[in-house]
mmCIF file with all atom_site columns, C-alpha atoms in Angstrom:
data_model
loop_
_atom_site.group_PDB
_atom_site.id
_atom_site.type_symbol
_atom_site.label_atom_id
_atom_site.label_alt_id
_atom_site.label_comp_id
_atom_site.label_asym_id
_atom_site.label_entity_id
_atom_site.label_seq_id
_atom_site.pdbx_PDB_ins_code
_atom_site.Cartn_x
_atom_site.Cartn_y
_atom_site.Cartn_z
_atom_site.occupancy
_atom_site.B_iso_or_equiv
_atom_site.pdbx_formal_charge
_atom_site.auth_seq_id
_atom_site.auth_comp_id
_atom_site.auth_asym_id
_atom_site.auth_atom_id
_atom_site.pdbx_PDB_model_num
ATOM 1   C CA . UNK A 1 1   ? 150.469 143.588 -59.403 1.00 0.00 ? 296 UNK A CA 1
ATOM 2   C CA . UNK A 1 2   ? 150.898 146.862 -57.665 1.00 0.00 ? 297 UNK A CA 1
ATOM 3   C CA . UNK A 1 3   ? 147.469 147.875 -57.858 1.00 0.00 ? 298 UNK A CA 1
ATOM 4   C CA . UNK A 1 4   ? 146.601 144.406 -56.387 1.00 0.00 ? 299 UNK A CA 1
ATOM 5   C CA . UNK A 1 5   ? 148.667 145.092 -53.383 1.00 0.00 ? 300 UNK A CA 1
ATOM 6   C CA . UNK A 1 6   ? 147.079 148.379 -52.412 1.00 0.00 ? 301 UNK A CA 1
ATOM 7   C CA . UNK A 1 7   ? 143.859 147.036 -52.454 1.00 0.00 ? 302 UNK A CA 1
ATOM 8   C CA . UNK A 1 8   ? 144.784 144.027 -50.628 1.00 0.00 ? 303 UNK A CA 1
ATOM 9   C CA . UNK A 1 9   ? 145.917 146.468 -48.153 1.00 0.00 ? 304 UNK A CA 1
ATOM 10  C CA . UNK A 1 10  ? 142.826 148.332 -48.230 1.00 0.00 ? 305 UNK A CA 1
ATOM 11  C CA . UNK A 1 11  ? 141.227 144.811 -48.220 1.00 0.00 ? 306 UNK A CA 1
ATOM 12  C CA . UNK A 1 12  ? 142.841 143.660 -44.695 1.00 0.00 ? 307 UNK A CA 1
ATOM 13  C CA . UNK A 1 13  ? 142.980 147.570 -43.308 1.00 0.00 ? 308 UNK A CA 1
ATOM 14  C CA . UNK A 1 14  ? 140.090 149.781 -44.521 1.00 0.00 ? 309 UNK A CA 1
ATOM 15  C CA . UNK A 1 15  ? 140.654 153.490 -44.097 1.00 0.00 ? 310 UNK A CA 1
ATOM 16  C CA . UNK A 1 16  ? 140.134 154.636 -40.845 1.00 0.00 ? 311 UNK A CA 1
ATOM 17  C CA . UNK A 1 17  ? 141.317 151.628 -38.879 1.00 0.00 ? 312 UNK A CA 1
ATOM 18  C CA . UNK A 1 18  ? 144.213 153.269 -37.828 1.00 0.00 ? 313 UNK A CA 1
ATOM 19  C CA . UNK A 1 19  ? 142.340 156.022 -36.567 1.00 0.00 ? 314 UNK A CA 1
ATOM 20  C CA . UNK A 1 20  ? 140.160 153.755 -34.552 1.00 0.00 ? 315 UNK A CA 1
ATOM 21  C CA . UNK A 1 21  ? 143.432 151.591 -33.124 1.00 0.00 ? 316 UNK A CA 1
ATOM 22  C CA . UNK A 1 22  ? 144.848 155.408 -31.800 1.00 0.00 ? 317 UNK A CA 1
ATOM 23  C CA . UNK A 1 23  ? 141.628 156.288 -30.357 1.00 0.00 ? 318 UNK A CA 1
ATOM 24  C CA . UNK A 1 24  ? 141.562 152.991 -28.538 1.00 0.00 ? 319 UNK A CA 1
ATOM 25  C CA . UNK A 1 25  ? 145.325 153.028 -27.269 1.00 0.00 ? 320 UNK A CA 1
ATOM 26  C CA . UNK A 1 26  ? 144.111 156.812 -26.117 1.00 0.00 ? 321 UNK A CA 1
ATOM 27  C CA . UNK A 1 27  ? 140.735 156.161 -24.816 1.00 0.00 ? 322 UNK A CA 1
ATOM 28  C CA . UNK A 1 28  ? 143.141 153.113 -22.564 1.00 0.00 ? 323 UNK A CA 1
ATOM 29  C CA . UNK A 1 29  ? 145.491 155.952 -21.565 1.00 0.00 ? 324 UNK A CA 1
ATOM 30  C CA . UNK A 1 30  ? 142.724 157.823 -20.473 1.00 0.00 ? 325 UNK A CA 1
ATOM 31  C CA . UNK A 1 31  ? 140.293 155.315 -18.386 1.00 0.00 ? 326 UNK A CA 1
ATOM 32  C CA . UNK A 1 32  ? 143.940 153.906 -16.594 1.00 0.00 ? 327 UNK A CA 1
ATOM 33  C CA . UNK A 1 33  ? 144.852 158.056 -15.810 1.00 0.00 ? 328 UNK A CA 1
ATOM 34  C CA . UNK A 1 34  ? 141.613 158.966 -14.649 1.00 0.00 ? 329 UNK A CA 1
ATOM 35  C CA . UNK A 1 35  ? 140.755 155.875 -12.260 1.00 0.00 ? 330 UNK A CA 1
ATOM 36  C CA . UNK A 1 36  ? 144.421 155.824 -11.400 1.00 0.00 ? 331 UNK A CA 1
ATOM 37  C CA . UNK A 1 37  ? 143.888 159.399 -10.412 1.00 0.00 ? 332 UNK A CA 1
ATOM 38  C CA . UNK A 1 38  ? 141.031 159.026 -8.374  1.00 0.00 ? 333 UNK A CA 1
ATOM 39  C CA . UNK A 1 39  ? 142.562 155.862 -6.404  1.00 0.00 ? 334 UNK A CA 1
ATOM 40  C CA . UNK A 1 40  ? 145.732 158.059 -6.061  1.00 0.00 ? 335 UNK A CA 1
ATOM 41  C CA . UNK A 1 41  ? 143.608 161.070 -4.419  1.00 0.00 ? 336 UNK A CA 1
ATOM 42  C CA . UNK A 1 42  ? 140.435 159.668 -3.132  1.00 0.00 ? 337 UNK A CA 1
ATOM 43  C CA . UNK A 1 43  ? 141.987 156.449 -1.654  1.00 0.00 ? 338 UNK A CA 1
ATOM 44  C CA . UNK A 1 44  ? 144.615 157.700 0.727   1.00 0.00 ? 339 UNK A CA 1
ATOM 45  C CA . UNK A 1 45  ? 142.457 156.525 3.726   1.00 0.00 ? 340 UNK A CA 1
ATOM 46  C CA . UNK A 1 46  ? 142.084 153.029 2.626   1.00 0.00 ? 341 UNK A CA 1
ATOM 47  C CA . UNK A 1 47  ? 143.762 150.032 3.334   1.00 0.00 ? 342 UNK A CA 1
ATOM 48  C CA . UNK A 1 48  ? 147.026 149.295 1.059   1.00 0.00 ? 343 UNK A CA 1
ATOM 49  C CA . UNK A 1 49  ? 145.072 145.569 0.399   1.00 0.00 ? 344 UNK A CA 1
ATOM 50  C CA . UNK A 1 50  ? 141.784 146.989 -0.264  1.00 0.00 ? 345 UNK A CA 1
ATOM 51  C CA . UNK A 1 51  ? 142.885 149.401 -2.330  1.00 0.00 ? 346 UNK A CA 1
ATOM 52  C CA . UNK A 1 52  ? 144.878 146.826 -4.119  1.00 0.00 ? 347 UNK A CA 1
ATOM 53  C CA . UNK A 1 53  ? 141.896 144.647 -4.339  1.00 0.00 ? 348 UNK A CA 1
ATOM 54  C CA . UNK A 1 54  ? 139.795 148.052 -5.859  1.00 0.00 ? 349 UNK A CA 1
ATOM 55  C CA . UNK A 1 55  ? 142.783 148.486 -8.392  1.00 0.00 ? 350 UNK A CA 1
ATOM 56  C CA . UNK A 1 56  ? 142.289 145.064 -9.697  1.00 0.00 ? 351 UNK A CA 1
ATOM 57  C CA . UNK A 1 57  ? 138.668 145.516 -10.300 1.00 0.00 ? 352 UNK A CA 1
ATOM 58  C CA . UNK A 1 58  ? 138.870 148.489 -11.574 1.00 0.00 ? 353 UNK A CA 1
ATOM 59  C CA . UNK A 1 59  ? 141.230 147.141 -14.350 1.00 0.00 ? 354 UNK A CA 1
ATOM 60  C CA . UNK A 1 60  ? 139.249 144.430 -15.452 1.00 0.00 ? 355 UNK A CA 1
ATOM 61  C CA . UNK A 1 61  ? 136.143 146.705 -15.332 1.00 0.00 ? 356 UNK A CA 1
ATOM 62  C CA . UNK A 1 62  ? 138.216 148.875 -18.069 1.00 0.00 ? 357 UNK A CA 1
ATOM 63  C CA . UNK A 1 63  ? 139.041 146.712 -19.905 1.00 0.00 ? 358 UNK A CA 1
ATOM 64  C CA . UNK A 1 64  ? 135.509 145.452 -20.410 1.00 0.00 ? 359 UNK A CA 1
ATOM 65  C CA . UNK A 1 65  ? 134.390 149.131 -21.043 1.00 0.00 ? 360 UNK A CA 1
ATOM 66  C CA . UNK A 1 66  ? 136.706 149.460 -23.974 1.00 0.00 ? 361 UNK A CA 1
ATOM 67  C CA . UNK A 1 67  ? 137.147 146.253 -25.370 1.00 0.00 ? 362 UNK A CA 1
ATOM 68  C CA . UNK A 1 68  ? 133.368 145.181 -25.903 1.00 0.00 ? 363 UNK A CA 1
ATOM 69  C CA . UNK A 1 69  ? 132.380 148.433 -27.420 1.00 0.00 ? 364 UNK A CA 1
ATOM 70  C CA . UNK A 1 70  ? 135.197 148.122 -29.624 1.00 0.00 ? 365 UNK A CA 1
ATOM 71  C CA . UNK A 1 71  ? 134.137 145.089 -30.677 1.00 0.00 ? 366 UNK A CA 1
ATOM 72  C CA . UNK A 1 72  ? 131.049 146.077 -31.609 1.00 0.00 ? 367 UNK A CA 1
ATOM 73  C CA . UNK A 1 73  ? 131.816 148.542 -33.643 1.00 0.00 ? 368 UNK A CA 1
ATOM 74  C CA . UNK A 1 74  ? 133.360 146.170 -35.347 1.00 0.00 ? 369 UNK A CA 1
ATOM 75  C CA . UNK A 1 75  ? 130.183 144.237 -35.982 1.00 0.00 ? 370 UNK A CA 1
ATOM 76  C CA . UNK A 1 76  ? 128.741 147.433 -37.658 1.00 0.00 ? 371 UNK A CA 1
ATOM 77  C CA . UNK A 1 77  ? 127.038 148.727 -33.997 1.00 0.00 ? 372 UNK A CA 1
ATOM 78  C CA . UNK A 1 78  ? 126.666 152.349 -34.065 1.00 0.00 ? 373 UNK A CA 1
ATOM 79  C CA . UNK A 1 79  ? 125.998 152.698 -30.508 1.00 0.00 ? 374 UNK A CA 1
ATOM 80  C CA . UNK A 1 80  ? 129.866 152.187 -29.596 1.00 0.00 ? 375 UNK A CA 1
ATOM 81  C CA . UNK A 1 81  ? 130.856 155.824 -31.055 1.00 0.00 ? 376 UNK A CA 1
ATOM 82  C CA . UNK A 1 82  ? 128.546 157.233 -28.862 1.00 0.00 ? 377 UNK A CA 1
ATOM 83  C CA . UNK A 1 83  ? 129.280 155.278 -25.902 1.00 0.00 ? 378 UNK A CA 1
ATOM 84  C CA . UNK A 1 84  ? 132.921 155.623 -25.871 1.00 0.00 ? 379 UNK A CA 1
ATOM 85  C CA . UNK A 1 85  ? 132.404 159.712 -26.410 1.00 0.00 ? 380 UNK A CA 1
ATOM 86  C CA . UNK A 1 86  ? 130.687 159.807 -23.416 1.00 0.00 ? 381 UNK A CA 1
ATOM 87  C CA . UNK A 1 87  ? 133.140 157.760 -21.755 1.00 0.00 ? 382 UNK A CA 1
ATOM 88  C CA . UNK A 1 88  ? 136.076 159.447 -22.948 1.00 0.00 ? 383 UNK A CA 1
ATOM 89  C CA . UNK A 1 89  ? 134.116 162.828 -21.678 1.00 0.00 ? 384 UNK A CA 1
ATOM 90  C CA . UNK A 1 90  ? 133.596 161.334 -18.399 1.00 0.00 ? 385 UNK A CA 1
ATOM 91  C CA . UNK A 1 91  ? 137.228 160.295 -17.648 1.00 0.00 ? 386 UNK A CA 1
ATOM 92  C CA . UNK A 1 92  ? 137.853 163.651 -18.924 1.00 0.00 ? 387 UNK A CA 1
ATOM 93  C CA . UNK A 1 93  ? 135.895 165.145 -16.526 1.00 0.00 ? 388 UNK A CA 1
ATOM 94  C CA . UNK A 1 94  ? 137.060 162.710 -13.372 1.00 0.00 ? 389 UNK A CA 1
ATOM 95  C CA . UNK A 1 95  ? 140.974 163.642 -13.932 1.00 0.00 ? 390 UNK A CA 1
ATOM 96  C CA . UNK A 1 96  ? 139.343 167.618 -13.740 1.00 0.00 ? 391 UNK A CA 1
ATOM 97  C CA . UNK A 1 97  ? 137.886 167.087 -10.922 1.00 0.00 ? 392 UNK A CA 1
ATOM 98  C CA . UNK A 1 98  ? 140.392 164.766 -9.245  1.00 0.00 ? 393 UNK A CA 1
ATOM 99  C CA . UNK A 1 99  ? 142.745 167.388 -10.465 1.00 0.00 ? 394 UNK A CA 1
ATOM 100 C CA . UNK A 1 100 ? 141.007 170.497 -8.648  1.00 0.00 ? 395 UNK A CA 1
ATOM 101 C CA . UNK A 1 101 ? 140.374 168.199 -5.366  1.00 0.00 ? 396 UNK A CA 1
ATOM 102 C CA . UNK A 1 102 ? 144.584 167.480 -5.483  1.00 0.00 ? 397 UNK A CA 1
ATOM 103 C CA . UNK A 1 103 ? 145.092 171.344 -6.130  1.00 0.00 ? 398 UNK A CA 1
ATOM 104 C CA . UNK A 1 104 ? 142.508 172.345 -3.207  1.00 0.00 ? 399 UNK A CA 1
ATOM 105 C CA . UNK A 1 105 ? 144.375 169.489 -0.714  1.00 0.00 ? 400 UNK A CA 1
ATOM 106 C CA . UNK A 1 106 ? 147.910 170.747 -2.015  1.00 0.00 ? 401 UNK A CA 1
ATOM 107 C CA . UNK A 1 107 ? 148.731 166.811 -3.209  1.00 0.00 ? 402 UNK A CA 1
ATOM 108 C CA . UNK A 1 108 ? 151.639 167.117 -5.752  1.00 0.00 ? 403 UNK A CA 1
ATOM 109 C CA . UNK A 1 109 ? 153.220 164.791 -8.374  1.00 0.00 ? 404 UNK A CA 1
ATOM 110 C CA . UNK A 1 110 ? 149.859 164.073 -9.923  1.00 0.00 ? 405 UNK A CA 1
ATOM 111 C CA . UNK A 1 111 ? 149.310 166.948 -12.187 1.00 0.00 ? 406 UNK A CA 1
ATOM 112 C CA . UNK A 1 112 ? 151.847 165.004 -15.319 1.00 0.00 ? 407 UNK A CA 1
ATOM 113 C CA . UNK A 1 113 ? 149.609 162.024 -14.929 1.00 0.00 ? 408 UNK A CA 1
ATOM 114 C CA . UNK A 1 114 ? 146.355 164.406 -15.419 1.00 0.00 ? 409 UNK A CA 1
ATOM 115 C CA . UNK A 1 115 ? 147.674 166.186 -18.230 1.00 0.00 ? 410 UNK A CA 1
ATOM 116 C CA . UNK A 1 116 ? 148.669 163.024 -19.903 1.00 0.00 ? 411 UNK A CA 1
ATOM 117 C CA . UNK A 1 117 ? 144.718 161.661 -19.356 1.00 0.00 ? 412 UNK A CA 1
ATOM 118 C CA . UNK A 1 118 ? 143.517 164.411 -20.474 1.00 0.00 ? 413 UNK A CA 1
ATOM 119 C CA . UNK A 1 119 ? 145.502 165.034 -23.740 1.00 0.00 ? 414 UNK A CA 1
ATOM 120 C CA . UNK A 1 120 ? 144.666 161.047 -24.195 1.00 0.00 ? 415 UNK A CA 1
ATOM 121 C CA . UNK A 1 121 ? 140.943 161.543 -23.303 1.00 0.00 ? 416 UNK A CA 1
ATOM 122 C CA . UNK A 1 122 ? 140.755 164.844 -25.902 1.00 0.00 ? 417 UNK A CA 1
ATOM 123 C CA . UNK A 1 123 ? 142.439 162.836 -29.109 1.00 0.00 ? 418 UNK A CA 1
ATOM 124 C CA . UNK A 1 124 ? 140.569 159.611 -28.272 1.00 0.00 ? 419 UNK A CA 1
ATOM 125 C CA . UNK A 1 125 ? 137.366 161.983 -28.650 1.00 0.00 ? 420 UNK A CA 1
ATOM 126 C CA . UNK A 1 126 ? 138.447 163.692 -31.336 1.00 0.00 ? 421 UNK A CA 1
ATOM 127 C CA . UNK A 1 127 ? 139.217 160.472 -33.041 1.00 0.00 ? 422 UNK A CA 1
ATOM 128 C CA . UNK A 1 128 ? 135.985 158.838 -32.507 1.00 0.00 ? 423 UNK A CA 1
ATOM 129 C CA . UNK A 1 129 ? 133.914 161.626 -33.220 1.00 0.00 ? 424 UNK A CA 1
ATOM 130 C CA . UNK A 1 130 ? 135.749 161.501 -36.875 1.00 0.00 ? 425 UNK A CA 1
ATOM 131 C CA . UNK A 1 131 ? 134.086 160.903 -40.457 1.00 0.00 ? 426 UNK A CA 1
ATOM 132 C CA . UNK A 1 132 ? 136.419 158.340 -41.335 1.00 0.00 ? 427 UNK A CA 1
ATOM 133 C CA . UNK A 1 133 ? 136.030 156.114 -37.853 1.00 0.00 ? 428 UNK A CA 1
ATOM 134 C CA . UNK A 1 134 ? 132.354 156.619 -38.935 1.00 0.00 ? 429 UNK A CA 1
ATOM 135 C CA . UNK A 1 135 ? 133.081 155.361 -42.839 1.00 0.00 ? 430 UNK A CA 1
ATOM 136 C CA . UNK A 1 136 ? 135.005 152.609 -40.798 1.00 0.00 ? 431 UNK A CA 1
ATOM 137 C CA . UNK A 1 137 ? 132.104 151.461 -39.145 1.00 0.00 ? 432 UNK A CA 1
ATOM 138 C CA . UNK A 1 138 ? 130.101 151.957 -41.971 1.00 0.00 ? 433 UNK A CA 1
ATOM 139 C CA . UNK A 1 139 ? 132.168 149.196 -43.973 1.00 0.00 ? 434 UNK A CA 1
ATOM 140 C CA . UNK A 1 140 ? 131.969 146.869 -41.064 1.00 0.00 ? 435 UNK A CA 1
ATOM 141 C CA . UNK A 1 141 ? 128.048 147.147 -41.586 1.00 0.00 ? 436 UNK A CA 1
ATOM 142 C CA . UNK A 1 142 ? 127.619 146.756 -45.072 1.00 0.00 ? 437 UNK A CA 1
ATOM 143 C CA . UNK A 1 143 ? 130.327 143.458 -44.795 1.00 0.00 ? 438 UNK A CA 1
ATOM 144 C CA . UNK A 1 144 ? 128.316 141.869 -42.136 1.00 0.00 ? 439 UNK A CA 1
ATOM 145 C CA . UNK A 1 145 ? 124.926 142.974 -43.477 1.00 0.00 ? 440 UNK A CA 1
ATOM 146 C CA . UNK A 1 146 ? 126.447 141.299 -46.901 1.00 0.00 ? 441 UNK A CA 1
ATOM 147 C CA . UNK A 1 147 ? 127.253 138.095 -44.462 1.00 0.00 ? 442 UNK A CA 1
ATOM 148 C CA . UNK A 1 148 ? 123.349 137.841 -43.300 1.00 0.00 ? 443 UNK A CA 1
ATOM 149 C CA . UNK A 1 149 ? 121.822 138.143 -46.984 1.00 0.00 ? 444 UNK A CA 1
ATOM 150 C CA . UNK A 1 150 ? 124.689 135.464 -47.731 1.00 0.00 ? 445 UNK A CA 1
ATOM 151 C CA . UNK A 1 151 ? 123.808 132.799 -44.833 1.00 0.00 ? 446 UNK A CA 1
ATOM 152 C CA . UNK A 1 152 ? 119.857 133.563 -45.238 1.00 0.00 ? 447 UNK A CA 1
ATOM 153 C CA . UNK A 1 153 ? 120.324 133.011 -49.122 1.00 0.00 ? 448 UNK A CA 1
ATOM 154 C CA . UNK A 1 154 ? 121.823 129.271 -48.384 1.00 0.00 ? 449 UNK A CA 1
ATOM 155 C CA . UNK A 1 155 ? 119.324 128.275 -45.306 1.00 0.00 ? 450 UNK A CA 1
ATOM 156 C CA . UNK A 1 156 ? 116.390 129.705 -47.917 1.00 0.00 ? 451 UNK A CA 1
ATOM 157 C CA . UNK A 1 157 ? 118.134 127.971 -51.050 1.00 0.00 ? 452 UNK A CA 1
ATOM 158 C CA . UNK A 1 158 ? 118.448 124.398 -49.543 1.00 0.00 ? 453 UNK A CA 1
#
């Protein structure tokens, strides 16, 4: 019975899942941080509405740039590892340069929120460049490539 239970475990959490749920929660903390950032800095001549309006957007916008890959990779996609690595790099490289601009124009009490996106933004890459995200995504392949022999085996066999 106690062998059962690990690989149930296994079963319903393959190994690097938990990997791939922290590089998601930081990838999130980095996307928020670096748009935040840049509607912090940039935006200070806009209207408080519009930039309201621009906030909104840019929040459901994120949350279709992380979600759907992450689905994906789910699906056994291999495109999402490098997608979100190239995301991750560019909201790295927004809170930089949002970061410099605020140093140049002497705006403070931004610089915790930058370090926080970028530390996010580093792990998140670091997490979805991994082997074991990679094995992850791997399994997800070889269940759902097992799923398509399966369903073209019965619409053959009847």
């Amino acid at each position: 019975m106690g062998s059962d239970g690990g690989g149930l475990f296994r079963a319903l959490v393959p190994a690097g899942s938990f990997r791939l749920i922290f590089s998601i929660i930081c990838s999130v903390i980095a996307l928020v941080s670096a748009c935040a950032l840049a509607i912090l800095v940039f935006g200070q001549e806009l209207d408080g509405d519009f930039l309201s309006k621009i906030i909104l957007v840019v929040f459901f916008i994120g949350v279709f740039l992380v979600v759907h890959p992450n689905f994906r990779l789910t699906r056994g996609a291999k495109w999402p590892l490098t997608y979100m690595s190239v995301l991750l790099l560019l909201c790295i490289l927004l809170t930089l340069a949002t970061l410099v601009w605020s140093y140049v124009h002497d705006i403070r009490d931004i610089y915790v929120g930058g370090l926080v996106g970028l530390i996010a933004g580093v792990v998140g890459l670091w997490g979805y460049r991994s082997k074991s995200v990679e094995k992850l995504r791997a399994h997800f392949a070889q269940i759902w490539q097992d799923e398509y022999r399966r369903r073209e085996y019965l619409r053959n066999g009847k």
